[in-house]
Short mmCIF file of C-alpha atoms in Angstrom, two decimals:
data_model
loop_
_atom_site.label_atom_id
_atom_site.label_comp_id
_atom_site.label_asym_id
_atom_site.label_seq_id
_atom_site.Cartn_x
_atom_site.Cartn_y
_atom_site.Cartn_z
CA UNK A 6 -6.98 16.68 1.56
CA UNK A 7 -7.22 13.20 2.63
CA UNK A 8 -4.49 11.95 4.99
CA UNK A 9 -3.87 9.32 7.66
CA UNK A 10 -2.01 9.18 10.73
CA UNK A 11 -0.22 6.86 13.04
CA UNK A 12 1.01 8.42 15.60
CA UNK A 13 3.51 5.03 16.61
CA UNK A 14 6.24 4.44 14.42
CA UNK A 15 7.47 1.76 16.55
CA UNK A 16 6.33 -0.40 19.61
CA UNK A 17 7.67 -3.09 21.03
CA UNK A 18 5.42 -5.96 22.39
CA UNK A 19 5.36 -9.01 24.48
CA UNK A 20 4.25 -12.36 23.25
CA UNK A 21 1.61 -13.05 24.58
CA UNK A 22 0.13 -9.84 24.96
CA UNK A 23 -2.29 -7.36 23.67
CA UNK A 24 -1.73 -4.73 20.88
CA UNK A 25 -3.40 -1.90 19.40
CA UNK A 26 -2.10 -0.09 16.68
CA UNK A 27 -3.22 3.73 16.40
CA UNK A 28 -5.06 5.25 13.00
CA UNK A 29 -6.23 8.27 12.49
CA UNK A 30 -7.58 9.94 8.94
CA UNK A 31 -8.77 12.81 7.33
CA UNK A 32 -11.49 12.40 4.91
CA UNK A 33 -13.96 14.74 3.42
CA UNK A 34 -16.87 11.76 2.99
CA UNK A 35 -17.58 8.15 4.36
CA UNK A 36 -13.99 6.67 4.09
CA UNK A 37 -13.18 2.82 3.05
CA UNK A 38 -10.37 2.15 5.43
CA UNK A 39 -7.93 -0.92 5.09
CA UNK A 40 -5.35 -2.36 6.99
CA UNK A 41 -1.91 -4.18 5.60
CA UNK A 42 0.76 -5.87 7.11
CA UNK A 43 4.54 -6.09 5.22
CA UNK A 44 6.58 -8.45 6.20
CA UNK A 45 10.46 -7.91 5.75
CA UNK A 46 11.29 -7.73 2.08
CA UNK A 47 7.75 -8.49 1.17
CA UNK A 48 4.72 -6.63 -0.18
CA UNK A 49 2.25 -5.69 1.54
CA UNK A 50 -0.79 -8.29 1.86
CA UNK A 51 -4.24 -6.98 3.26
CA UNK A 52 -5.54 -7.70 7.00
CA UNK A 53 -8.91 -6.12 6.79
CA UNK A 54 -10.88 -3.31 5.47
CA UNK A 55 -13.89 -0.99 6.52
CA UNK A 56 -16.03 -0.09 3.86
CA UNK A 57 -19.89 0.34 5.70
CA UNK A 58 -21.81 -1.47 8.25
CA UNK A 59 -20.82 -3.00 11.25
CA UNK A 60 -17.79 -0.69 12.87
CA UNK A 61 -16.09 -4.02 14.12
CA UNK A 62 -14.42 -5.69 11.54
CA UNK A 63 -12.61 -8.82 11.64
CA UNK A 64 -9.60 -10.13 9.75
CA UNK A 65 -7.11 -12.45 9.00
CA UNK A 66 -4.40 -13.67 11.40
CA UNK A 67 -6.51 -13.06 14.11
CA UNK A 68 -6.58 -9.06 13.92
CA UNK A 69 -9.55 -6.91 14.05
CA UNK A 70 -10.06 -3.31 13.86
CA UNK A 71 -13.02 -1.21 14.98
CA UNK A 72 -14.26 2.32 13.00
CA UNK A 73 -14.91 5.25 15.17
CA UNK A 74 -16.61 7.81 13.15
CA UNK A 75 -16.48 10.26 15.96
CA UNK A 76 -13.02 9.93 16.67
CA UNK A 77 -11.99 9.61 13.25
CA UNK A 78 -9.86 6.27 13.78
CA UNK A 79 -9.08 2.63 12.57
CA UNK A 80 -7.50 1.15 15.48
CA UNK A 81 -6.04 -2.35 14.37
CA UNK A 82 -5.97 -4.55 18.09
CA UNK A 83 -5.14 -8.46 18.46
CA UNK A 84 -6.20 -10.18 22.11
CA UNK A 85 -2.12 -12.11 22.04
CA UNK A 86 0.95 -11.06 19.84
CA UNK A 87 2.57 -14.44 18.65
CA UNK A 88 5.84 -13.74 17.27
CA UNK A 89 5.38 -14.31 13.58
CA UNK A 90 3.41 -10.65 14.04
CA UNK A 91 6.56 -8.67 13.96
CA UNK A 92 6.18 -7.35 10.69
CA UNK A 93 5.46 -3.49 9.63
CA UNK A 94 1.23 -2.19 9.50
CA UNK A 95 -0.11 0.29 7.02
CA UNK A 96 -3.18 1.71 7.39
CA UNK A 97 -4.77 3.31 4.64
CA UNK A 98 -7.69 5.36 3.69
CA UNK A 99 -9.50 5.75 0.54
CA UNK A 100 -10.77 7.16 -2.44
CA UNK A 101 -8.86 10.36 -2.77
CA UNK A 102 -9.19 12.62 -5.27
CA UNK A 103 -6.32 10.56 -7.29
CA UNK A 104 -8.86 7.41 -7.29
CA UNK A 105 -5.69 5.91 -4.78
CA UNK A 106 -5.25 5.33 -1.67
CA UNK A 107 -3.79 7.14 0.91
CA UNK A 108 -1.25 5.18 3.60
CA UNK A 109 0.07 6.43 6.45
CA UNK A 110 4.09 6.20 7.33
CA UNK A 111 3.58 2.76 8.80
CA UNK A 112 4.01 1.19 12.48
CA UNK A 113 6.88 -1.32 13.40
CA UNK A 114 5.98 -4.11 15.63
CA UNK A 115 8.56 -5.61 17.44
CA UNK A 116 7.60 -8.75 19.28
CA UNK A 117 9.76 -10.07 22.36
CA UNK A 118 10.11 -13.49 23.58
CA UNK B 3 -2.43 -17.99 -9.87
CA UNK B 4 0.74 -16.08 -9.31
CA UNK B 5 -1.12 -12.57 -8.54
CA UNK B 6 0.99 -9.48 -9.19
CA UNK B 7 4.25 -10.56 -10.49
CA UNK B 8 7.29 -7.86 -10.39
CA UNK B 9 10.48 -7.57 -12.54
CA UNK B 10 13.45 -6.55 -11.45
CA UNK B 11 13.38 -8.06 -7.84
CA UNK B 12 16.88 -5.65 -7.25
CA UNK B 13 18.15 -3.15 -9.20
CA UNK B 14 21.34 -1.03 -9.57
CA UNK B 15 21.63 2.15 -12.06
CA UNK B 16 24.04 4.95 -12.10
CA UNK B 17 22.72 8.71 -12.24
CA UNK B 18 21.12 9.22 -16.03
CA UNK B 19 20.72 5.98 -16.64
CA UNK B 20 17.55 4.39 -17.93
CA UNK B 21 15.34 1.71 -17.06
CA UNK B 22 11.84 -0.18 -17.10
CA UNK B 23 9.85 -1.81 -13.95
CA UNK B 24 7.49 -4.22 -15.46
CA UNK B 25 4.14 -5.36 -13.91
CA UNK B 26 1.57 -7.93 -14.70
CA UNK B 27 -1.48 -9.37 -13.09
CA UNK B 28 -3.22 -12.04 -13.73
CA UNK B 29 -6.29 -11.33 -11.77
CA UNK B 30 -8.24 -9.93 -14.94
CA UNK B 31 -8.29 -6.60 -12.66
CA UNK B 32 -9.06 -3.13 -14.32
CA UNK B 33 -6.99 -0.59 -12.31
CA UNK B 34 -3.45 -0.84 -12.14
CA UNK B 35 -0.76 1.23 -9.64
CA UNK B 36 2.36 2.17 -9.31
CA UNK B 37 3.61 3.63 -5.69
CA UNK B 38 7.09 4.03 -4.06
CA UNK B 39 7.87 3.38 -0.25
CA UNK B 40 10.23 5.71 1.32
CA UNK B 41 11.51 5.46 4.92
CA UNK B 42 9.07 7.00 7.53
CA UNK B 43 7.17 8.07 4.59
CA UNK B 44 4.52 5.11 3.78
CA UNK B 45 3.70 4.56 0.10
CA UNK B 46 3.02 7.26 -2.19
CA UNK B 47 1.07 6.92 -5.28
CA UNK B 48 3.28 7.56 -8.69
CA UNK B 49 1.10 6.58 -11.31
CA UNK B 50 -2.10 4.67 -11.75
CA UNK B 51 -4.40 3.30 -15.00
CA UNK B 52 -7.75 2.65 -14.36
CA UNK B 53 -8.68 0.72 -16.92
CA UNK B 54 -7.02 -0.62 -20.16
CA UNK B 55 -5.85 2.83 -22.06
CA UNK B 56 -6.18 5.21 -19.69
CA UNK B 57 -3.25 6.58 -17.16
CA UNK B 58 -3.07 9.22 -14.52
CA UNK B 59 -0.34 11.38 -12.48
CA UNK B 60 -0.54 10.12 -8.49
CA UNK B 61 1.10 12.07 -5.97
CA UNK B 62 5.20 12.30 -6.88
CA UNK B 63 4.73 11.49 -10.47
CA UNK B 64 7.88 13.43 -11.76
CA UNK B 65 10.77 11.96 -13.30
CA UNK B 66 8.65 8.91 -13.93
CA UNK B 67 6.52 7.96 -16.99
CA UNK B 68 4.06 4.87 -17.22
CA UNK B 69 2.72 2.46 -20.22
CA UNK B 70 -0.46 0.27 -19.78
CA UNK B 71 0.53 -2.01 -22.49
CA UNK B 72 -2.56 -3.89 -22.27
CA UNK B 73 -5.02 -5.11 -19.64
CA UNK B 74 -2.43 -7.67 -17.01
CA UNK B 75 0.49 -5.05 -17.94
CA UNK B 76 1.76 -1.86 -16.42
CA UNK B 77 5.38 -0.42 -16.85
CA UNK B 78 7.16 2.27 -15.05
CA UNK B 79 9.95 3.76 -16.66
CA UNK B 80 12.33 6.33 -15.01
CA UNK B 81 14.30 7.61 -18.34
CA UNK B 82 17.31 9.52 -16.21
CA UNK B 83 17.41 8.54 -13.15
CA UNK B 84 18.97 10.32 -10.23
CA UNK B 85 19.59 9.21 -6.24
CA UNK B 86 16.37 10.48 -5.11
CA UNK B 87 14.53 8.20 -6.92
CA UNK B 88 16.40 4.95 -4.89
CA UNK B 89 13.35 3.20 -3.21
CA UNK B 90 11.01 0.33 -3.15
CA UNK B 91 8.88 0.35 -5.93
CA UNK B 92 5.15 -1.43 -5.46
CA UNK B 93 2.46 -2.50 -8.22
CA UNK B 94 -0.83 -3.07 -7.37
CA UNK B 95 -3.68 -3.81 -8.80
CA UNK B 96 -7.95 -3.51 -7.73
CA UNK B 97 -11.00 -4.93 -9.45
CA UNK B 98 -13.02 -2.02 -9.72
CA UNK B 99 -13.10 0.23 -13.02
CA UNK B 100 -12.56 4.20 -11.55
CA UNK B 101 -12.94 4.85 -8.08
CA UNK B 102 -10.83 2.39 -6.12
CA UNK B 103 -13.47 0.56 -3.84
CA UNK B 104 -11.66 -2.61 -3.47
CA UNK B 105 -8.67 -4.06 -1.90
CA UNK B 106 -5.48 -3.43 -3.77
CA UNK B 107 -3.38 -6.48 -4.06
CA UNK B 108 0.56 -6.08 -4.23
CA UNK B 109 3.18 -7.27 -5.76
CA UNK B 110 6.90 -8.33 -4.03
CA UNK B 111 8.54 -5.05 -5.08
CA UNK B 112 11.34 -4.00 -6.82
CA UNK B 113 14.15 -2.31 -4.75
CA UNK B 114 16.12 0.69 -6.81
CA UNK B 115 19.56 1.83 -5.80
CA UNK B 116 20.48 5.15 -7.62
CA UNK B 117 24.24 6.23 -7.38
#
């Protein structure tokens, strides 16, 4: 069954610095990945998304994220955290055999002065 | 352009009570979906439509019943509802008929307190 990890359920930045966020999936065929971002009491609004081509994908907000077949992972990175990134990232792989998508439990970014 | 628009924003019910989350799009998208968010648990698909007509059990579907009343409207229902079921309900919606290919766009959620 299809399924996606992140192994960080929190991490706690400096402004200014660099971030990576950590995805892993499952999936039985050629995935479409995506990445979301939810801000406190918001939905969740899309960053970027893999679906074939070039394994370095860029986003919005500055983010990209980078397909490694081999490794089976969606790493979301940004080059310097500003603090309106504290906000909670999704990353999600699909099409199961539901037709959805499947997200995985979600990393907290913290972001200090 | 208001995207996907969500009704209740907050919600209250005691055990065995009924309700109705309502959903519309105006994005003239096909496939409709309704998912929950639980705590350390991401979001997990409930029910989805993927076209006008047509619905289909997700992942937790139980306890839960859906209406695609017509193309920009999706309901969930939950006709007793017990404290399990207190979460953050989600629509979405994608542009592609069947297999979801596309982006799914969100709405603001509704948040569901059960006691």
């Amino acid at each position: 069954a299809q399924s996606v990890t992140q192994p960080d359920i929190h991490i706690t930045v400096s402004e200014g610095a660099s971030l990576e966020l950590r995805c892993n999936y499952s999936y039985g065929a050629t995935p479409y990945l995506f990445w979301y971002v939810q801000s406190p009491g918001q939905g969740l609004q899309l960053l970027l998304k893999y679906f074939s081509g070039d394994t370095l994908v860029q986003g919005i907000k500055g983010f990209e994220a980078e397909f490694k077949r081999s490794q089976s992972s969606f790493n979301l990175r940004k080059p310097s955290v500003h603090w309106s990134d504290a906000a909670e990232y999704f990353c999600a792989v699909g099409p199961n055999n539901n037709n959805d998508m499947r997200f995985g439990a979600g990393t907290r970014l913290t972001v200090k002065p | 352009n208001a995207g996907v628009t969500q009704t209740p924003k907050f919600q209250v019910l005691k055990t065995g009570q009924s309700m109705t989350l309502q959903c519309a799009q105006d994005m003239n998208h096909n496939s409709m979906y309704w998912y929950r968010q639980d705590p350390g648990m991401g979001l997990r698909l409930i029910y989805y439509s993927a076209s006008e007509g047509t619905t289909d059990k997700g992942e937790v579907p139980n306890g839960y019943n859906v209406s695609r009343l017509n193309k920009r409207e999706f309901s969930l229902r939950l006709e007793s509802a017990a404290p399990s079921q207190t979460s953050v309900y989600f629509c979405a919606s994608s542009g592609r008929e069947g297999r979801m290919s596309y982006e799914q766009y969100f709405g603001p959620g509704t948040r569901l307190t059960v006691t």
